[in-house]
Amino acid sequence: MMNQFEKAQTEYEKFPEEFTSIIISTVSKDGIPNASYAPFVMDNDKNIYIYVSGLATHTQNIHNSPHVSVLFIDDEAKTKQIFARRRLNFDCSANLVERETEKWQEIIDKFQIRFGELISTLRSLPDFRILQLKPNTGRFVIGFGAAYNISSENINQLVQITKDSLS
């Protein structure tokens, strides 16, 4: 029988699979915050890839400051307690995936599989680009008193939050 930590770890591993888009938070060169969203794909190392227009505010912000916060959060309709919605956030560093490289082709194929024919159209638009959001740290909250840190040392492993880790 799994203990509470093992259950949380299993839930963490599956949680992002419940989503097709993420909420992203960026900051302009003038320090103005911007909240937005983007469809995504994720690899086994929890790197998140977004395919976005260069004209979008969040893309311009990422170009000026590559620090991005992402949020996966349960739909309000699914939650039993609005103050304790399950959520996962990552603080990420963003990097451009150069167009027409092997990596770009691999990621665009994942987008095509996940999102279908629209990706064929978006591929032809020169302002669309793939950004890799590499998680540095994070936190997974699954309820009251059930929060776990995620460290850059092992992004796939939860770390129990203790009184000592809060300071």
Coordinates of N, CA and C in Angstrom, one line a residue:
M1 N 0.8 -1.2 0.0 CA 0.0 0.0 0.0 C 0.9 1.3 0.0
M2 N 0.5 2.2 -0.8 CA 1.3 3.4 -1.0 C 1.1 4.4 0.2
N3 N 2.1 5.0 0.7 CA 2.0 6.1 1.7 C 1.6 7.4 1.0
Q4 N 1.3 8.4 1.8 CA 0.9 9.7 1.3 C 1.9 10.3 0.3
F5 N 3.2 10.2 0.6 CA 4.2 10.8 -0.3 C 4.2 10.0 -1.6
E6 N 4.2 8.7 -1.6 CA 4.2 7.9 -2.8 C 3.0 8.3 -3.7
K7 N 1.8 8.4 -3.1 CA 0.6 8.8 -3.8 C 0.8 10.2 -4.5
A8 N 1.4 11.1 -3.7 CA 1.6 12.5 -4.2 C 2.6 12.4 -5.4
Q9 N 3.6 11.6 -5.3 CA 4.6 11.5 -6.4 C 3.9 10.9 -7.6
T10 N 3.1 9.9 -7.5 CA 2.4 9.3 -8.6 C 1.5 10.4 -9.3
E11 N 0.8 11.1 -8.4 CA -0.1 12.2 -8.9 C 0.6 13.3 -9.7
Y12 N 1.8 13.6 -9.1 CA 2.7 14.6 -9.8 C 3.1 14.2 -11.2
E13 N 3.4 13.0 -11.3 CA 3.9 12.4 -12.6 C 2.8 12.5 -13.6
K14 N 1.6 12.3 -13.2 CA 0.4 12.2 -14.2 C -0.3 13.6 -14.4
F15 N -0.2 14.5 -13.4 CA -1.0 15.7 -13.4 C -0.9 16.5 -14.7
P16 N 0.3 16.8 -15.2 CA 0.4 17.6 -16.5 C -0.3 17.0 -17.6
E17 N -0.5 15.7 -17.6 CA -1.1 15.0 -18.7 C -2.6 15.3 -18.8
E18 N -3.2 15.9 -17.8 CA -4.6 16.3 -17.7 C -4.9 17.6 -18.5
F19 N -3.8 18.2 -19.0 CA -4.0 19.5 -19.6 C -3.5 19.6 -21.0
T20 N -4.0 20.5 -21.8 CA -3.5 20.7 -23.2 C -3.0 22.1 -23.3
S21 N -3.2 23.0 -22.3 CA -2.7 24.3 -22.2 C -2.2 24.6 -20.8
I22 N -1.3 25.6 -20.7 CA -0.8 26.1 -19.5 C -1.0 27.6 -19.3
I23 N -1.1 28.0 -18.1 CA -1.1 29.5 -17.8 C 0.3 29.9 -17.7
I24 N 0.7 31.0 -18.4 CA 2.0 31.5 -18.3 C 2.0 32.9 -17.8
S25 N 3.1 33.2 -17.1 CA 3.2 34.6 -16.5 C 4.6 35.1 -17.0
T26 N 4.6 36.3 -17.6 CA 5.8 36.9 -18.1 C 5.8 38.3 -17.6
V27 N 7.0 39.0 -17.8 CA 7.1 40.4 -17.4 C 7.7 41.1 -18.6
S28 N 7.2 42.3 -18.8 CA 7.7 43.2 -19.9 C 9.0 43.8 -19.5
K29 N 9.7 44.4 -20.5 CA 11.0 45.1 -20.2 C 10.8 46.2 -19.3
D30 N 9.5 46.7 -19.1 CA 9.2 47.8 -18.2 C 8.7 47.3 -16.8
G31 N 8.8 45.9 -16.7 CA 8.4 45.3 -15.4 C 6.9 45.1 -15.2
I32 N 6.1 45.2 -16.3 CA 4.7 45.0 -16.3 C 4.4 43.5 -16.4
P33 N 3.7 42.9 -15.4 CA 3.4 41.5 -15.5 C 2.3 41.2 -16.6
N34 N 2.3 40.1 -17.1 CA 1.3 39.6 -18.1 C 1.0 38.2 -17.8
A35 N -0.3 37.9 -17.7 CA -0.8 36.5 -17.6 C -1.4 36.1 -18.9
S36 N -1.1 34.9 -19.4 CA -1.7 34.4 -20.6 C -1.7 32.9 -20.6
Y37 N -1.9 32.3 -21.7 CA -1.9 30.9 -21.8 C -1.4 30.4 -23.1
A38 N -1.0 29.2 -23.2 CA -0.5 28.6 -24.4 C -0.7 27.1 -24.4
P39 N -1.1 26.5 -25.6 CA -1.1 25.1 -25.7 C 0.4 24.6 -25.6
F40 N 0.6 23.4 -25.1 CA 2.0 22.9 -24.9 C 2.1 21.4 -25.2
V41 N 3.4 21.0 -25.3 CA 3.7 19.6 -25.2 C 4.9 19.5 -24.2
M42 N 5.1 18.4 -23.6 CA 6.1 18.2 -22.6 C 6.9 17.0 -22.9
D43 N 8.2 17.0 -22.6 CA 9.1 15.8 -22.7 C 9.3 15.1 -21.4
N44 N 10.0 14.1 -21.4 CA 10.2 13.3 -20.2 C 10.9 14.0 -19.0
D45 N 11.7 15.0 -19.4 CA 12.4 15.8 -18.4 C 11.6 17.0 -17.9
K46 N 10.3 17.0 -18.2 CA 9.4 18.1 -17.8 C 9.7 19.4 -18.5
N47 N 10.5 19.4 -19.6 CA 10.6 20.6 -20.4 C 9.3 20.8 -21.1
I48 N 8.8 22.0 -21.1 CA 7.5 22.4 -21.6 C 7.8 23.2 -22.9
Y49 N 7.1 22.8 -24.0 CA 7.3 23.5 -25.3 C 6.0 24.2 -25.6
I50 N 6.1 25.5 -26.0 CA 5.0 26.2 -26.4 C 5.2 26.7 -27.9
Y51 N 4.2 26.7 -28.7 CA 4.3 27.2 -30.1 C 3.5 28.4 -30.2
V52 N 4.2 29.6 -30.3 CA 3.5 30.9 -30.1 C 3.9 31.9 -31.2
S53 N 3.0 32.8 -31.4 CA 3.3 33.9 -32.3 C 4.2 34.9 -31.8
G54 N 5.2 35.3 -32.6 CA 6.1 36.4 -32.2 C 5.4 37.7 -31.9
L55 N 4.2 37.8 -32.4 CA 3.4 39.1 -32.2 C 2.7 39.1 -30.8
A56 N 2.6 38.0 -30.2 CA 1.9 37.9 -28.9 C 2.7 38.6 -27.8
T57 N 2.0 39.3 -26.9 CA 2.7 40.0 -25.8 C 3.6 39.1 -25.0
H58 N 3.1 37.8 -24.6 CA 4.0 36.9 -23.8 C 5.2 36.5 -24.6
T59 N 5.2 36.4 -25.9 CA 6.4 36.0 -26.6 C 7.4 37.2 -26.6
Q60 N 6.9 38.4 -26.8 CA 7.8 39.6 -26.8 C 8.4 39.7 -25.4
N61 N 7.6 39.5 -24.3 CA 8.1 39.5 -23.0 C 9.2 38.5 -22.7
I62 N 9.0 37.3 -23.2 CA 10.0 36.2 -23.0 C 11.3 36.6 -23.8
H63 N 11.1 37.2 -24.9 CA 12.3 37.6 -25.7 C 13.1 38.6 -24.9
N64 N 12.5 39.5 -24.1 CA 13.1 40.5 -23.3 C 13.6 40.0 -22.0
S65 N 12.9 39.0 -21.4 CA 13.2 38.4 -20.1 C 12.8 37.0 -20.1
P66 N 13.8 36.1 -20.2 CA 13.5 34.6 -20.4 C 13.0 33.9 -19.1
H67 N 12.6 34.6 -18.1 CA 12.1 34.0 -16.9 C 10.5 33.9 -17.0
V68 N 10.0 32.7 -16.9 CA 8.6 32.5 -17.1 C 8.1 31.6 -16.0
S69 N 6.9 31.9 -15.4 CA 6.3 31.1 -14.5 C 5.1 30.4 -15.2
V70 N 5.0 29.1 -15.0 CA 3.8 28.4 -15.6 C 3.0 27.7 -14.5
L71 N 1.7 27.6 -14.8 CA 0.8 27.1 -13.9 C -0.2 26.1 -14.5
F72 N -0.3 24.9 -13.9 CA -1.3 23.9 -14.2 C -2.3 24.0 -13.1
I73 N -3.5 24.1 -13.3 CA -4.5 24.2 -12.1 C -5.8 23.6 -12.5
D74 N -6.3 22.8 -11.6 CA -7.6 22.1 -11.8 C -8.7 23.1 -12.1
D75 N -9.6 22.7 -13.0 CA -10.8 23.5 -13.3 C -11.6 23.7 -12.0
E76 N -12.1 24.9 -11.8 CA -12.9 25.2 -10.7 C -14.1 24.2 -10.5
A77 N -14.7 23.8 -11.6 CA -15.8 22.9 -11.6 C -15.4 21.5 -11.1
K78 N -14.1 21.1 -11.2 CA -13.7 19.8 -10.7 C -13.3 19.8 -9.2
T79 N -13.1 21.0 -8.6 CA -12.5 21.0 -7.3 C -13.6 20.9 -6.2
K80 N -13.3 20.3 -5.1 CA -14.2 20.2 -4.0 C -14.1 21.4 -3.1
Q81 N -12.9 22.0 -3.1 CA -12.6 23.1 -2.2 C -11.8 24.2 -3.0
I82 N -12.5 25.3 -3.2 CA -11.9 26.4 -4.0 C -10.6 26.9 -3.5
F83 N -10.4 26.8 -2.1 CA -9.2 27.3 -1.5 C -8.0 26.3 -1.6
A84 N -8.3 25.1 -2.1 CA -7.3 24.1 -2.1 C -7.3 23.4 -3.5
R85 N -7.4 24.1 -4.6 CA -7.3 23.5 -5.9 C -6.0 22.9 -6.1
R86 N -6.0 21.7 -6.7 CA -4.7 21.1 -7.1 C -4.0 22.0 -8.1
R87 N -2.7 22.2 -7.9 CA -2.0 23.0 -8.9 C -0.5 22.7 -8.8
L88 N 0.1 22.9 -10.0 CA 1.5 22.7 -10.2 C 2.1 23.9 -10.8
N89 N 3.1 24.5 -10.2 CA 3.7 25.6 -10.9 C 5.2 25.4 -11.0
F90 N 5.8 25.9 -12.1 CA 7.2 25.8 -12.3 C 7.7 27.2 -12.6
D91 N 8.9 27.5 -12.1 CA 9.7 28.7 -12.5 C 10.6 28.2 -13.6
C92 N 10.6 28.8 -14.7 CA 11.3 28.3 -15.9 C 12.2 29.3 -16.5
S93 N 13.2 28.8 -17.3 CA 14.0 29.6 -18.2 C 13.6 29.2 -19.6
A94 N 13.4 30.3 -20.4 CA 12.9 30.0 -21.8 C 14.1 30.1 -22.8
N95 N 14.0 29.3 -23.8 CA 15.0 29.3 -24.9 C 14.3 29.0 -26.2
L96 N 14.7 29.7 -27.2 CA 14.1 29.5 -28.5 C 14.7 28.2 -29.1
V97 N 13.8 27.4 -29.7 CA 14.2 26.3 -30.5 C 14.3 26.7 -31.9
E98 N 15.5 26.7 -32.4 CA 15.7 27.2 -33.8 C 14.9 26.4 -34.8
R99 N 14.3 27.2 -35.7 CA 13.4 26.7 -36.7 C 14.2 25.7 -37.7
E100 N 13.4 24.6 -38.1 CA 13.9 23.7 -39.0 C 15.2 22.9 -38.6
T101 N 15.5 22.9 -37.3 CA 16.5 22.0 -36.7 C 15.9 20.7 -36.4
E102 N 16.7 19.7 -36.1 CA 16.2 18.4 -35.7 C 15.3 18.5 -34.5
K103 N 15.7 19.2 -33.5 CA 14.9 19.4 -32.3 C 13.6 20.1 -32.6
W104 N 13.6 21.1 -33.5 CA 12.3 21.8 -33.9 C 11.4 20.8 -34.6
Q105 N 11.9 20.0 -35.5 CA 11.1 19.0 -36.2 C 10.5 18.0 -35.2
E106 N 11.3 17.5 -34.2 CA 10.8 16.6 -33.2 C 9.6 17.2 -32.4
I107 N 9.8 18.4 -32.0 CA 8.7 19.1 -31.2 C 7.5 19.4 -32.1
I108 N 7.7 19.9 -33.3 CA 6.6 20.3 -34.1 C 5.8 19.0 -34.4
D109 N 6.4 17.9 -34.6 CA 5.7 16.6 -34.8 C 4.8 16.3 -33.6
K110 N 5.4 16.5 -32.4 CA 4.6 16.3 -31.2 C 3.3 17.2 -31.2
F111 N 3.5 18.5 -31.6 CA 2.4 19.4 -31.6 C 1.4 18.9 -32.7
Q112 N 1.8 18.4 -33.8 CA 1.0 17.9 -34.9 C 0.1 16.7 -34.4
I113 N 0.8 15.8 -33.7 CA 0.1 14.6 -33.1 C -1.0 15.1 -32.1
R114 N -0.6 16.0 -31.2 CA -1.5 16.4 -30.1 C -2.6 17.3 -30.6
F115 N -2.3 18.2 -31.5 CA -3.3 19.3 -31.9 C -3.9 19.2 -33.3
G116 N -3.4 18.3 -34.1 CA -4.0 18.0 -35.4 C -3.6 19.0 -36.5
E117 N -4.5 19.1 -37.4 CA -4.2 19.8 -38.7 C -3.9 21.3 -38.6
L118 N -4.4 21.9 -37.5 CA -4.1 23.4 -37.4 C -2.6 23.6 -37.4
I119 N -1.8 22.7 -36.8 CA -0.4 22.9 -36.8 C 0.2 23.0 -38.2
S120 N -0.3 22.3 -39.2 CA 0.1 22.4 -40.6 C 0.0 23.8 -41.0
T121 N -1.1 24.5 -40.7 CA -1.2 25.9 -41.1 C -0.3 26.8 -40.3
L122 N -0.1 26.6 -39.0 CA 0.8 27.4 -38.2 C 2.2 27.3 -38.6
R123 N 2.6 26.1 -39.1 CA 4.0 25.8 -39.5 C 4.4 26.8 -40.6
S124 N 3.4 27.2 -41.4 CA 3.7 28.0 -42.6 C 3.8 29.5 -42.2
L125 N 3.4 29.9 -41.0 CA 3.5 31.3 -40.6 C 4.9 31.6 -40.0
P126 N 5.6 32.5 -40.6 CA 7.0 32.7 -40.2 C 7.1 33.3 -38.8
D127 N 6.1 34.0 -38.3 CA 6.2 34.6 -36.9 C 6.0 33.6 -35.8
F128 N 5.6 32.3 -36.1 CA 5.4 31.3 -35.0 C 6.7 30.7 -34.7
R129 N 6.9 30.5 -33.4 CA 8.2 29.9 -32.9 C 7.9 29.0 -31.8
I130 N 8.8 28.1 -31.6 CA 8.8 27.1 -30.5 C 9.7 27.6 -29.4
L131 N 9.2 27.7 -28.2 CA 10.0 28.1 -27.0 C 10.0 26.9 -26.1
Q132 N 11.2 26.6 -25.6 CA 11.4 25.6 -24.6 C 11.4 26.3 -23.2
L133 N 10.5 25.8 -22.3 CA 10.5 26.4 -21.0 C 11.0 25.3 -20.1
K134 N 12.3 25.5 -19.6 CA 13.0 24.5 -18.8 C 12.7 24.8 -17.3
P135 N 12.0 23.9 -16.6 CA 11.7 24.1 -15.2 C 13.0 24.2 -14.3
N136 N 13.1 25.2 -13.5 CA 14.2 25.3 -12.5 C 13.8 24.8 -11.1
T137 N 12.6 25.3 -10.7 CA 12.0 24.9 -9.4 C 10.5 24.9 -9.6
G138 N 9.8 24.3 -8.6 CA 8.4 24.3 -8.6 C 7.8 23.9 -7.3
R139 N 6.4 23.9 -7.4 CA 5.7 23.4 -6.2 C 4.4 22.7 -6.7
F140 N 4.1 21.6 -6.0 CA 2.9 20.9 -6.4 C 2.0 20.9 -5.1
V141 N 0.8 21.4 -5.2 CA -0.2 21.5 -4.1 C -1.4 20.6 -4.5
I142 N -1.7 19.6 -3.5 CA -2.8 18.8 -3.8 C -3.9 18.9 -2.8
G143 N -3.7 19.8 -1.8 CA -4.7 20.1 -0.8 C -4.1 20.8 0.4
F144 N -5.0 21.0 1.4 CA -4.5 21.7 2.6 C -3.4 20.8 3.2
G145 N -2.3 21.4 3.5 CA -1.2 20.7 4.2 C -0.6 19.6 3.3
A146 N -0.8 19.7 2.0 CA -0.3 18.7 1.1 C 0.4 19.4 0.0
A147 N 1.6 20.0 0.3 CA 2.3 20.8 -0.7 C 3.8 20.2 -0.8
Y148 N 4.3 20.2 -1.9 CA 5.6 19.6 -2.2 C 6.5 20.5 -3.0
N149 N 7.7 20.7 -2.7 CA 8.6 21.4 -3.5 C 9.2 20.6 -4.6
I150 N 9.7 21.2 -5.7 CA 10.4 20.5 -6.8 C 11.7 21.3 -7.0
S151 N 12.8 20.6 -6.9 CA 14.0 21.3 -7.1 C 14.7 21.0 -8.4
S152 N 15.6 21.9 -8.8 CA 16.3 21.7 -10.0 C 17.3 20.5 -10.0
E153 N 17.6 20.0 -8.8 CA 18.5 18.9 -8.7 C 17.8 17.6 -9.2
N154 N 16.5 17.5 -9.1 CA 15.8 16.4 -9.7 C 14.3 16.8 -9.9
I155 N 14.1 17.4 -11.1 CA 12.8 18.0 -11.4 C 11.7 16.9 -11.4
N156 N 12.0 15.7 -11.5 CA 11.0 14.6 -11.5 C 10.6 14.1 -10.2
Q157 N 11.3 14.6 -9.1 CA 11.1 14.1 -7.7 C 10.5 15.2 -6.8
L158 N 9.4 14.9 -6.2 CA 8.9 15.8 -5.2 C 9.8 15.8 -3.9
V159 N 9.7 16.9 -3.2 CA 10.4 17.0 -1.9 C 9.4 17.5 -0.9
Q160 N 9.2 16.8 0.2 CA 8.3 17.1 1.2 C 8.6 18.5 1.8
I161 N 7.6 19.3 1.9 CA 7.9 20.6 2.6 C 7.8 20.4 4.1
T162 N 8.8 20.9 4.8 CA 8.8 20.9 6.2 C 8.9 22.3 6.8
K163 N 8.7 22.5 8.1 CA 8.8 23.8 8.7 C 10.2 24.5 8.3
D164 N 11.2 23.7 8.3 CA 12.6 24.2 8.0 C 12.7 24.7 6.5
S165 N 11.9 24.1 5.6 CA 12.0 24.4 4.2 C 11.2 25.7 3.8
L166 N 10.4 26.2 4.8 CA 9.5 27.3 4.5 C 10.3 28.6 4.7
S167 N 11.4 28.7 5.4 CA 12.1 29.9 5.6 C 13.1 30.2 4.5

